[in-house]
CSV table of N, CA and C in Angstrom, one decimal:
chain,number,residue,atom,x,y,z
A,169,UNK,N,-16.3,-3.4,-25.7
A,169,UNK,CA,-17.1,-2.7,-24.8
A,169,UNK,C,-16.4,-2.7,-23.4
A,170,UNK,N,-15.5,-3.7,-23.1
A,170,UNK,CA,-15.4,-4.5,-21.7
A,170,UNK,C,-13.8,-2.8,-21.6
A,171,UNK,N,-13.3,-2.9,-23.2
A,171,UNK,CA,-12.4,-1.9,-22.6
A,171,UNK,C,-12.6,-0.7,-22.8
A,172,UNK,N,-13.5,-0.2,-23.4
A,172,UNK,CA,-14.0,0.8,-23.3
A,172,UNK,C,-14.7,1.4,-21.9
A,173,UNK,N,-15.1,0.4,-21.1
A,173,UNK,CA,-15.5,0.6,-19.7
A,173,UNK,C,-14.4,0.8,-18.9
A,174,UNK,N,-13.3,0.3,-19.0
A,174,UNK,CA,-12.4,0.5,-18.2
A,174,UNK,C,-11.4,1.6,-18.0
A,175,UNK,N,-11.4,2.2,-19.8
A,175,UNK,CA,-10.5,3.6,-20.1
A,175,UNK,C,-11.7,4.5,-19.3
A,176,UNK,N,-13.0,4.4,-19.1
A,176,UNK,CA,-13.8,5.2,-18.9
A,176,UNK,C,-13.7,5.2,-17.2
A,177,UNK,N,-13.6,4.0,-16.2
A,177,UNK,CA,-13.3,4.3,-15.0
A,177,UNK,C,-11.7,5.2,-14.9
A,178,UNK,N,-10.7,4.3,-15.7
A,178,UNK,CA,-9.4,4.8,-15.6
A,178,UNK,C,-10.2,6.5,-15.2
A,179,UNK,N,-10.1,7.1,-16.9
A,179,UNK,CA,-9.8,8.4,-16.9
A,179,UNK,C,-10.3,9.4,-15.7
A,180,UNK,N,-11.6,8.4,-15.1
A,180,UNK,CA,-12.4,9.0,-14.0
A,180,UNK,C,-11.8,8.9,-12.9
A,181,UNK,N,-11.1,7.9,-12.6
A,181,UNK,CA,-10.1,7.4,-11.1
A,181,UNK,C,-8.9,9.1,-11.4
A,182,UNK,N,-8.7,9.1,-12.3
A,182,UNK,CA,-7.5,10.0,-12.8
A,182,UNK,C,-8.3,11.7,-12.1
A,183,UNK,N,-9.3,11.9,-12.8
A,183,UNK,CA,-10.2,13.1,-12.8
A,183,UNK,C,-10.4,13.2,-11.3
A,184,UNK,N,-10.9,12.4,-10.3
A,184,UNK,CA,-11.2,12.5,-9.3
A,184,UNK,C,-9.9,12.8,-8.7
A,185,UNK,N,-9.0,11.9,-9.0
A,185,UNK,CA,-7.8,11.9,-8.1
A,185,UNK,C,-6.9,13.1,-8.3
A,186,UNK,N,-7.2,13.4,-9.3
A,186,UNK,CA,-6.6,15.1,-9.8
A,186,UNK,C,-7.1,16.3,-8.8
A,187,UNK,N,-8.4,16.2,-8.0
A,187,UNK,CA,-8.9,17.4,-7.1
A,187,UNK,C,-8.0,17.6,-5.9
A,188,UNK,N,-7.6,18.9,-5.5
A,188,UNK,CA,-6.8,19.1,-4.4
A,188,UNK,C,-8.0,19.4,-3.4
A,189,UNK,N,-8.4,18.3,-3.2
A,189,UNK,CA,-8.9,18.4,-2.0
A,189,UNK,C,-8.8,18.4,-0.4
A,190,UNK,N,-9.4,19.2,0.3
A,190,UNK,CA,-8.4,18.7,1.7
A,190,UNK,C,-8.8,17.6,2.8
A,191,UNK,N,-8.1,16.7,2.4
A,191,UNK,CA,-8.0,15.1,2.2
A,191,UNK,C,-7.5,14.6,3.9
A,192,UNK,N,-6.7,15.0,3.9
A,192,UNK,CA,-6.1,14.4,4.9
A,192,UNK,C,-6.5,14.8,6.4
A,193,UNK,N,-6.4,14.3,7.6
A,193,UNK,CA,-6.5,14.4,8.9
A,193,UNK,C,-5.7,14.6,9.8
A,194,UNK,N,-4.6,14.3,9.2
A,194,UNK,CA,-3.1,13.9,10.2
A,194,UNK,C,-2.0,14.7,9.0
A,195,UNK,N,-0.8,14.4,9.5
A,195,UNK,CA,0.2,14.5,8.6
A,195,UNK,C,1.7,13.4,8.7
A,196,UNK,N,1.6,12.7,10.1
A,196,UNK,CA,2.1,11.3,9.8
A,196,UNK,C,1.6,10.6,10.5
A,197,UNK,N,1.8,9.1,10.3
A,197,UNK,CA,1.5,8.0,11.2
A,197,UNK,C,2.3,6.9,11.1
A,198,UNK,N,2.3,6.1,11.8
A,198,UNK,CA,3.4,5.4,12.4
A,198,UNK,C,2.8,4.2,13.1
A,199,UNK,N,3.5,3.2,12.9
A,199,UNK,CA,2.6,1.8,13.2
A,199,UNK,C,2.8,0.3,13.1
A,200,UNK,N,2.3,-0.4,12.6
A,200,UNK,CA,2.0,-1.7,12.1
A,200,UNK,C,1.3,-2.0,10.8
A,201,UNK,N,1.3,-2.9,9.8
A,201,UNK,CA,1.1,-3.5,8.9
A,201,UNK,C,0.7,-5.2,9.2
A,202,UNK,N,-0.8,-5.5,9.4
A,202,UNK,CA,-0.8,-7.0,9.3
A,202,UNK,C,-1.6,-7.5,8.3
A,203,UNK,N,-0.9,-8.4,7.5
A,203,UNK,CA,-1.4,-9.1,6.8
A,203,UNK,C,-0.7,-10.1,6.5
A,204,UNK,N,-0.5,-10.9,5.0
A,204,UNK,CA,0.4,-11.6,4.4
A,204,UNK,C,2.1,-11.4,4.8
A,205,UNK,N,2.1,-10.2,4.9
A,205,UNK,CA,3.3,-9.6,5.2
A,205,UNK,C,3.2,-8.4,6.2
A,206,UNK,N,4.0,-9.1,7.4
A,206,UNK,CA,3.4,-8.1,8.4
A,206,UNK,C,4.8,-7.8,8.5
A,207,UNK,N,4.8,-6.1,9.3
A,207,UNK,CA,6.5,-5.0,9.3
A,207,UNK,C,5.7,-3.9,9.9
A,208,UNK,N,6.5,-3.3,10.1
A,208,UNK,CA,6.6,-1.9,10.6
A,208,UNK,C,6.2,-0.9,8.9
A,209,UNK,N,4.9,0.3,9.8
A,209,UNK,CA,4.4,1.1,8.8
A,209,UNK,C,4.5,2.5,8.9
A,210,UNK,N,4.9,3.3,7.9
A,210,UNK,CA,5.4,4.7,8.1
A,210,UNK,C,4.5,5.5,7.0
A,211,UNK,N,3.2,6.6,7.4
A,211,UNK,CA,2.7,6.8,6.1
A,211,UNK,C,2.6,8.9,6.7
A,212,UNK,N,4.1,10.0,5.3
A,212,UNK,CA,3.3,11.1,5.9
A,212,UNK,C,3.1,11.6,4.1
A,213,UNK,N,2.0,12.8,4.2
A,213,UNK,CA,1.5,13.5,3.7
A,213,UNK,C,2.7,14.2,3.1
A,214,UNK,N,2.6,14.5,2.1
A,214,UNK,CA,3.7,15.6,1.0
A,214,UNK,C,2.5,16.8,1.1
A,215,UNK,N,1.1,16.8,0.6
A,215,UNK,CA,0.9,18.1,0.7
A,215,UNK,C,-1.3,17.4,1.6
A,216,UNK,N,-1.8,18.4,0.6
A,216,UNK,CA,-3.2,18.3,1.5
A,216,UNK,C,-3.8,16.3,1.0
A,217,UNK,N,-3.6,16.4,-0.3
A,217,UNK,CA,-4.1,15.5,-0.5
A,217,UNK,C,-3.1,13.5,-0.9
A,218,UNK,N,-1.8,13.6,-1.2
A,218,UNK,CA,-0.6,13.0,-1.5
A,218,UNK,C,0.5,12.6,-0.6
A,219,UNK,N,0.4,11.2,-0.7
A,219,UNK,CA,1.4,10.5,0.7
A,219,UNK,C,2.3,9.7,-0.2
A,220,UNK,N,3.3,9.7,1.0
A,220,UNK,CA,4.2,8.7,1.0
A,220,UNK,C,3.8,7.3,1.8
A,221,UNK,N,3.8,6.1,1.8
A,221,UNK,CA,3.5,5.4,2.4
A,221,UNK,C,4.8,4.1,2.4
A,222,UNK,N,5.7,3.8,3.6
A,222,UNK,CA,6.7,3.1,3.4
A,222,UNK,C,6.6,1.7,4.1
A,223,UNK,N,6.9,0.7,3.9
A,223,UNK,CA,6.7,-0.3,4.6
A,223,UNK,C,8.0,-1.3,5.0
A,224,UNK,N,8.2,-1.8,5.8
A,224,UNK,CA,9.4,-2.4,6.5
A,224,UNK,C,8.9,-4.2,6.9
A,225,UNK,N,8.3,-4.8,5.6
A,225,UNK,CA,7.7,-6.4,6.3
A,225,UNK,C,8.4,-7.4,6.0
A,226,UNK,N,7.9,-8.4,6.7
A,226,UNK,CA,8.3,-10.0,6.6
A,226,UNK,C,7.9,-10.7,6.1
A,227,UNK,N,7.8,-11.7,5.7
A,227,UNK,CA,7.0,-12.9,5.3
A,227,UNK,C,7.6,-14.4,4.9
A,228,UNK,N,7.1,-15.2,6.1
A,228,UNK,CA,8.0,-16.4,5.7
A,228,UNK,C,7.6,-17.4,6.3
A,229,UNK,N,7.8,-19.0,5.9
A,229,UNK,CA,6.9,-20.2,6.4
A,229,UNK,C,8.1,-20.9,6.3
A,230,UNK,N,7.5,-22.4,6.3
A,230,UNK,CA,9.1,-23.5,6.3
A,230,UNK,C,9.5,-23.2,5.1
A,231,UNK,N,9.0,-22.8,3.9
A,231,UNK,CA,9.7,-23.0,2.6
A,231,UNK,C,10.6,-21.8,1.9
A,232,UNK,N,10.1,-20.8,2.4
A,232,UNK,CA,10.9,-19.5,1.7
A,232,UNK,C,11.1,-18.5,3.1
A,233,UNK,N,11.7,-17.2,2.6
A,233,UNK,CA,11.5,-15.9,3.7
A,233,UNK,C,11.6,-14.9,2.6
A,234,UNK,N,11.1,-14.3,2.9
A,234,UNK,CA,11.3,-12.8,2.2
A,234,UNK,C,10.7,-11.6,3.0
A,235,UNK,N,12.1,-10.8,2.6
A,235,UNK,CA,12.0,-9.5,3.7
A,235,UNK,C,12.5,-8.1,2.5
A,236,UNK,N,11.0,-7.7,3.0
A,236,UNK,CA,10.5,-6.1,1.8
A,236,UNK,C,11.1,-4.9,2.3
A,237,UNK,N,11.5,-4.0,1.7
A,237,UNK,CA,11.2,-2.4,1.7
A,237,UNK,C,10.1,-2.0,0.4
A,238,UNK,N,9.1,-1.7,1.4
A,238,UNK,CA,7.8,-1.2,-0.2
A,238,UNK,C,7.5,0.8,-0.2
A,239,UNK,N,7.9,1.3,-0.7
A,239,UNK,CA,7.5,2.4,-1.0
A,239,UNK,C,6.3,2.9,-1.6
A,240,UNK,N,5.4,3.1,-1.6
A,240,UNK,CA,4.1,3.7,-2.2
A,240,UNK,C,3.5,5.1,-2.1
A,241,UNK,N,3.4,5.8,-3.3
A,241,UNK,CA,2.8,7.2,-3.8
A,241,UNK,C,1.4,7.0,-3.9
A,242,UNK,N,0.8,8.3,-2.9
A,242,UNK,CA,-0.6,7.8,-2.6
A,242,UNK,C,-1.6,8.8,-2.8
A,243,UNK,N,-2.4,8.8,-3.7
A,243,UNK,CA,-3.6,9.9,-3.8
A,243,UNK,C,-5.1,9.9,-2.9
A,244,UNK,N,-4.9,10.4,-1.8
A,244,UNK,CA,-6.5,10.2,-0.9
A,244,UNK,C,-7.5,11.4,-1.3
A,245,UNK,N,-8.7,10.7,-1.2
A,245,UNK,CA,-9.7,11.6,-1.9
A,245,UNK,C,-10.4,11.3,-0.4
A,246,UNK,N,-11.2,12.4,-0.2
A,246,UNK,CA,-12.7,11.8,1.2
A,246,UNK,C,-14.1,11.0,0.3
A,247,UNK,N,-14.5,10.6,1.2
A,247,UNK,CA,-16.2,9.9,0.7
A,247,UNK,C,-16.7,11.1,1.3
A,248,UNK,N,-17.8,11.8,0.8
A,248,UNK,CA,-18.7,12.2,1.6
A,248,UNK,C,-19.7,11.7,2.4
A,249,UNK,N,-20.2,12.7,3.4
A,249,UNK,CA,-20.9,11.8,4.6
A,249,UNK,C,-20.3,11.4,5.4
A,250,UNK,N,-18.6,10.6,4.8
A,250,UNK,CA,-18.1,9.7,6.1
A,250,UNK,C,-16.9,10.8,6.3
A,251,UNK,N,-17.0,11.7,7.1
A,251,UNK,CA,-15.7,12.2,8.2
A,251,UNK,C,-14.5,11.4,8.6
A,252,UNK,N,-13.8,11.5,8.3
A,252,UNK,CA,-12.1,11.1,9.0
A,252,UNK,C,-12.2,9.5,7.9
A,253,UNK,N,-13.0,9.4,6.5
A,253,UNK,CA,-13.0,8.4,5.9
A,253,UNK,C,-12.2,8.5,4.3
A,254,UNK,N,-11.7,8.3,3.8
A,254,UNK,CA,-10.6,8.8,2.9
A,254,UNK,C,-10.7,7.3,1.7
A,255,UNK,N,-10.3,7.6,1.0
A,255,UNK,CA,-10.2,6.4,0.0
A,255,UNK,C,-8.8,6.5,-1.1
A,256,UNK,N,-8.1,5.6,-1.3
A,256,UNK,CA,-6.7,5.9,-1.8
A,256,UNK,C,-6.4,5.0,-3.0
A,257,UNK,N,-6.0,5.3,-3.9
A,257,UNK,CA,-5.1,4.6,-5.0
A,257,UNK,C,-3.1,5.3,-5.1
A,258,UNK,N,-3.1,4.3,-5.8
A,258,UNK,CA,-1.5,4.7,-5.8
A,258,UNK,C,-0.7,3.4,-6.2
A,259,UNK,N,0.6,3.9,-6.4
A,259,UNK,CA,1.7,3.1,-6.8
A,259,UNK,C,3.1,2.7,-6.5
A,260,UNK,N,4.1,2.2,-6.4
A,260,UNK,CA,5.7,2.6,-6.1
A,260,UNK,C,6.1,1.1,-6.5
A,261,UNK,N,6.9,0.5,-5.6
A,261,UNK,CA,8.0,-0.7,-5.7
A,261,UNK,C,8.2,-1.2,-4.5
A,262,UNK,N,8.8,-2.4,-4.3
A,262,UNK,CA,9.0,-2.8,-3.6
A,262,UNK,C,11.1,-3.8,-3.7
A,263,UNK,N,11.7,-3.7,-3.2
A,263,UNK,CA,13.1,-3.8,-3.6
A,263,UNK,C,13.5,-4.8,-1.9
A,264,UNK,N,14.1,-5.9,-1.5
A,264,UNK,CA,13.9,-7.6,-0.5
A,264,UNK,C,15.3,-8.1,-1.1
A,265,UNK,N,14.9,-9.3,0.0
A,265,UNK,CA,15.8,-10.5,-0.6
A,265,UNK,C,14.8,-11.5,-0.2
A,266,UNK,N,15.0,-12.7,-1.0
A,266,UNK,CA,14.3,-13.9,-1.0
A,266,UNK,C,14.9,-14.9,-1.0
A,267,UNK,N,14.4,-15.5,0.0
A,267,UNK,CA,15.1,-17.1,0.1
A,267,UNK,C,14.3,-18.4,-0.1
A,268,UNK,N,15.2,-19.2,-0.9
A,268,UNK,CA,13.5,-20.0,-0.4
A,268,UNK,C,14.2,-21.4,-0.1
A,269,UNK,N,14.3,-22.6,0.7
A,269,UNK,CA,14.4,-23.4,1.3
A,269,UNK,C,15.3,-24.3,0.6
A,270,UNK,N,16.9,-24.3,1.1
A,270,UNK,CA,17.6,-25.6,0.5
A,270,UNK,C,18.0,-24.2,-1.0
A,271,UNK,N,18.3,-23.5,-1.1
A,271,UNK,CA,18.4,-22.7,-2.9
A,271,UNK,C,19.3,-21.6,-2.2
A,272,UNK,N,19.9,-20.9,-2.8
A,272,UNK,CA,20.7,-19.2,-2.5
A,272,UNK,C,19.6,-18.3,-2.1
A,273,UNK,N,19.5,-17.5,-1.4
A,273,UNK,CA,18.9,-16.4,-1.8
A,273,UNK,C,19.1,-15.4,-3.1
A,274,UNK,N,18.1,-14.3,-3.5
A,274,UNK,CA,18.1,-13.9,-4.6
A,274,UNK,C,17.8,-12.3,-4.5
A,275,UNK,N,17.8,-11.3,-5.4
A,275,UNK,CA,17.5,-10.1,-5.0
A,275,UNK,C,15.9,-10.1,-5.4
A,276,UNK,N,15.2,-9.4,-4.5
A,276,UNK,CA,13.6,-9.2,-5.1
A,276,UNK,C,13.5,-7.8,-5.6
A,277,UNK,N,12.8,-7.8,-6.7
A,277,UNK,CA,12.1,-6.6,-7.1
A,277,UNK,C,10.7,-6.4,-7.4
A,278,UNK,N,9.7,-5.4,-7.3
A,278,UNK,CA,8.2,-5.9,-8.0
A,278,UNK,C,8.3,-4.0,-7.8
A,279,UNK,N,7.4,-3.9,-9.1
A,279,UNK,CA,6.4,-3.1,-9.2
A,279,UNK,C,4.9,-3.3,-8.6
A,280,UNK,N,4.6,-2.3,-7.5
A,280,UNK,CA,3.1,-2.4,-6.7
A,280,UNK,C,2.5,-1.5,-7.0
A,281,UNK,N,1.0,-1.7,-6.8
A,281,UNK,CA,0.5,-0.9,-6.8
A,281,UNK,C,-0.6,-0.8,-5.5
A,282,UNK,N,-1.6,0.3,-5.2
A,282,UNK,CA,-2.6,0.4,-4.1
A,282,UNK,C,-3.8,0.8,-4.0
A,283,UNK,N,-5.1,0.1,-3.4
A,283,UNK,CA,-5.8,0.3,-3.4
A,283,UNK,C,-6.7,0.2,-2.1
A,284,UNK,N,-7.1,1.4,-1.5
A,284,UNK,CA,-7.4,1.1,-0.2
A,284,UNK,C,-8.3,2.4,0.5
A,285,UNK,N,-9.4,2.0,2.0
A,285,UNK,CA,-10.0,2.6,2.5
A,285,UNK,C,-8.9,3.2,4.3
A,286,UNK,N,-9.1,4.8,4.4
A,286,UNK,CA,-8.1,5.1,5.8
A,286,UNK,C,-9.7,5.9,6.2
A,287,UNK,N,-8.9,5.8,7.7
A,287,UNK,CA,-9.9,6.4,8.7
A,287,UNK,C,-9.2,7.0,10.0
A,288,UNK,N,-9.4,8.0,10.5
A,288,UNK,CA,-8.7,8.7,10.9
A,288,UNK,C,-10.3,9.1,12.2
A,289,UNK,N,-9.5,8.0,13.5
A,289,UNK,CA,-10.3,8.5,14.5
A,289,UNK,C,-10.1,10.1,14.9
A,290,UNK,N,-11.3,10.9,15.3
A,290,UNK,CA,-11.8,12.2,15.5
A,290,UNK,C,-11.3,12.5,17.4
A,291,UNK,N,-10.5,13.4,17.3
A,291,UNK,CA,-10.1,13.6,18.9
A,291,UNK,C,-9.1,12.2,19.2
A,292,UNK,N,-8.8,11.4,18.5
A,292,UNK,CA,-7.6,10.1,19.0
A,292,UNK,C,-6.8,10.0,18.2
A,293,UNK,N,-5.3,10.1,18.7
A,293,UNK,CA,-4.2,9.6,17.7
A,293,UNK,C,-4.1,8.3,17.0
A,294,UNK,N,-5.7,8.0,16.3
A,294,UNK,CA,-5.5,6.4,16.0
A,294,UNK,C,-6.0,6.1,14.5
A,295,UNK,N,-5.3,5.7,13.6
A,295,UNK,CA,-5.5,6.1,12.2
A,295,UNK,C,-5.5,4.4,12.1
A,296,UNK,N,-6.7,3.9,11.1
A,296,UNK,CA,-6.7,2.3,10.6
A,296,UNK,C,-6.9,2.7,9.2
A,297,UNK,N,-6.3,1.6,8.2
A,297,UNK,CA,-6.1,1.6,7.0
A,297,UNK,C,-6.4,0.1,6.5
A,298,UNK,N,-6.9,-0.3,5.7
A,298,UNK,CA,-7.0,-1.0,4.9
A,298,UNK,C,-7.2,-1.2,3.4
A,299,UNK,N,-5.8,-2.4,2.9
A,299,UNK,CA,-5.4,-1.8,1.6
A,299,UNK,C,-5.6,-3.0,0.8
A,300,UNK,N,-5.5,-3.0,-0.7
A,300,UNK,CA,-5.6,-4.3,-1.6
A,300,UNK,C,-3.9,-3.8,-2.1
A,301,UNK,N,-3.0,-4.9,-2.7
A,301,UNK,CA,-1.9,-4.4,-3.1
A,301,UNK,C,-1.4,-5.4,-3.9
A,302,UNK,N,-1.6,-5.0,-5.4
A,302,UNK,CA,-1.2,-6.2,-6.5
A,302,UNK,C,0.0,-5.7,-6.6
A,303,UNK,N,1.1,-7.1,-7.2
A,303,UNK,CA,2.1,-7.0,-6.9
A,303,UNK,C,2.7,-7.2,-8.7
A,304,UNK,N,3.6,-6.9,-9.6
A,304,UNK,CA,4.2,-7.1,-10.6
A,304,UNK,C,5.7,-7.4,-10.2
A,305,UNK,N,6.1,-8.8,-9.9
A,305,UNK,CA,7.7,-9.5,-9.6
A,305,UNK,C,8.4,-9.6,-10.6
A,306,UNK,N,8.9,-8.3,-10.5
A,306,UNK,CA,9.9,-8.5,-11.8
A,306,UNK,C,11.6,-9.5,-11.7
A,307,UNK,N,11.9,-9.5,-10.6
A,307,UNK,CA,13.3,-10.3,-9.9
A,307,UNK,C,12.6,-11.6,-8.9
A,308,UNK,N,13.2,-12.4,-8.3
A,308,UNK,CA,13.7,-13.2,-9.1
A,308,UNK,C,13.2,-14.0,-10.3
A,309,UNK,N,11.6,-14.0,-10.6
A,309,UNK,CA,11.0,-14.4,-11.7
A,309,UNK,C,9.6,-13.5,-11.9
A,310,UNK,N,9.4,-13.1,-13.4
A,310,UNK,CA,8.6,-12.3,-13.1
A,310,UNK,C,7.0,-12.9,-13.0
A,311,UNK,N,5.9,-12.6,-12.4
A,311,UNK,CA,5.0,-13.6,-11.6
A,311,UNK,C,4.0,-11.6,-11.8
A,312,UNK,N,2.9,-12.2,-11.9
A,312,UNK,CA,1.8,-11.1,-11.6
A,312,UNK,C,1.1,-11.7,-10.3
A,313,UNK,N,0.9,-10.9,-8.8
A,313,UNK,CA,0.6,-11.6,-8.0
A,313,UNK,C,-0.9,-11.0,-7.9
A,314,UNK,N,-2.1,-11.7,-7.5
A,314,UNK,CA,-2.9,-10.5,-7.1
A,314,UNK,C,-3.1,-10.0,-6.2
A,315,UNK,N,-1.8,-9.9,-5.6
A,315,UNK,CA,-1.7,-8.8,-4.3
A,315,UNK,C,-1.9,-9.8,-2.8
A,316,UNK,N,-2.2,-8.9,-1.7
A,316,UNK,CA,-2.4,-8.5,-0.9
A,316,UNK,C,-3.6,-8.0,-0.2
A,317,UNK,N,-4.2,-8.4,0.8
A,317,UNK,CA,-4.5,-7.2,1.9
A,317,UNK,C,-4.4,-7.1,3.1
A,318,UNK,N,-3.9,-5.8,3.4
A,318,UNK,CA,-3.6,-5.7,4.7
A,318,UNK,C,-4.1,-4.9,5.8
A,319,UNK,N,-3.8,-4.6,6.6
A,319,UNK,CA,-4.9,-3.6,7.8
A,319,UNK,C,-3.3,-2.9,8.3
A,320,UNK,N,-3.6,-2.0,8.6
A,320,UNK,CA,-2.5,-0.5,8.5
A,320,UNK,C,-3.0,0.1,10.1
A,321,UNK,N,-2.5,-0.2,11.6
A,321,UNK,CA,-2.9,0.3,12.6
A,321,UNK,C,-2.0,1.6,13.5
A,322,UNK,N,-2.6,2.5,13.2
A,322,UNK,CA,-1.2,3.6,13.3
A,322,UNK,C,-1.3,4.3,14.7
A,323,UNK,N,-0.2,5.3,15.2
A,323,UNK,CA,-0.4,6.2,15.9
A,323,UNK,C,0.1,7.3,14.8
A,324,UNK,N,-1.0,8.4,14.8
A,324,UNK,CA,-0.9,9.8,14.3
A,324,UNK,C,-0.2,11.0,15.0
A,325,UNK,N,0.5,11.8,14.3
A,325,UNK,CA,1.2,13.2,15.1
A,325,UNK,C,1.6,14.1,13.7
């Protein structure tokens, strides 16, 4: 039953995300990323409803560092009722190096994915995002992470 419910969200997340709707507010933005991993954030539009979303982060304590380039392919749909309010899924990679304390560094790889609410202030170049982002490490060991979340603070143009 449990998977039967979930082919049944899939196929609907798919249906929904299939509509060319016109989705977007802006067509790039440019920014910050803070969370777990905070960098520099680059997110533009391919057409009304599909983004690119690139990310440039850091992350690192006494024991490790690791430093991302994350790419992600992005489907925004709107909520109705809420104006300049968008909802997104999507996918890509993420390709680093990792170090972790007293050891070599190593090459990173992970398969990502995305899940997240954008909002796009009305009359102001000011776009916030907030995203969930599970992570699949395939280099240096492979690890299912359950993600991420982060807050996405942009200027739009």
């Amino acid at each position: 039953m449990k998977k039967l419910l979930l082919l049944c969200l899939t196929a609907g997340l798919f249906l929904i995300g299939g509509s060319n709707a016109n989705a977007q507010s802006y067509e790039n933005a440019i920014g910050v990323r803070i969370g777990p991993y905070n960098g520099v954030n680059f997110k533009t539009f391919l057409n009304t409803n599909k983004a690119l979303d690139l990310n440039l982060s850091v992350r690192s304590n006494d024991n490790f560092k690791r430093f991302l380039l994350t790419g992600l392919y992005e489907v925004h749909n709107p909520i109705g009722g809420a104006p300049g309010l968008l909802w997104y899924y999507g996918g890509g990679g993420s390709i680093g190096s990792y170090k972790v304390k007293n050891f070599e560094g190593d090459l990173f790889l992970s398969a990502d994915g995305v899940l997240g609410l954008d909002y796009k202030f009305d009359g102001v170049p000011l776009n916030l995002a907030v995203d969930w982002r599970p992570r699949l490490e395939l280099t240096p060991d492979t690890n299912f992470g359950t993600g991420d979340v982060g807050l996405a603070i942009r200027l739009t143009f």
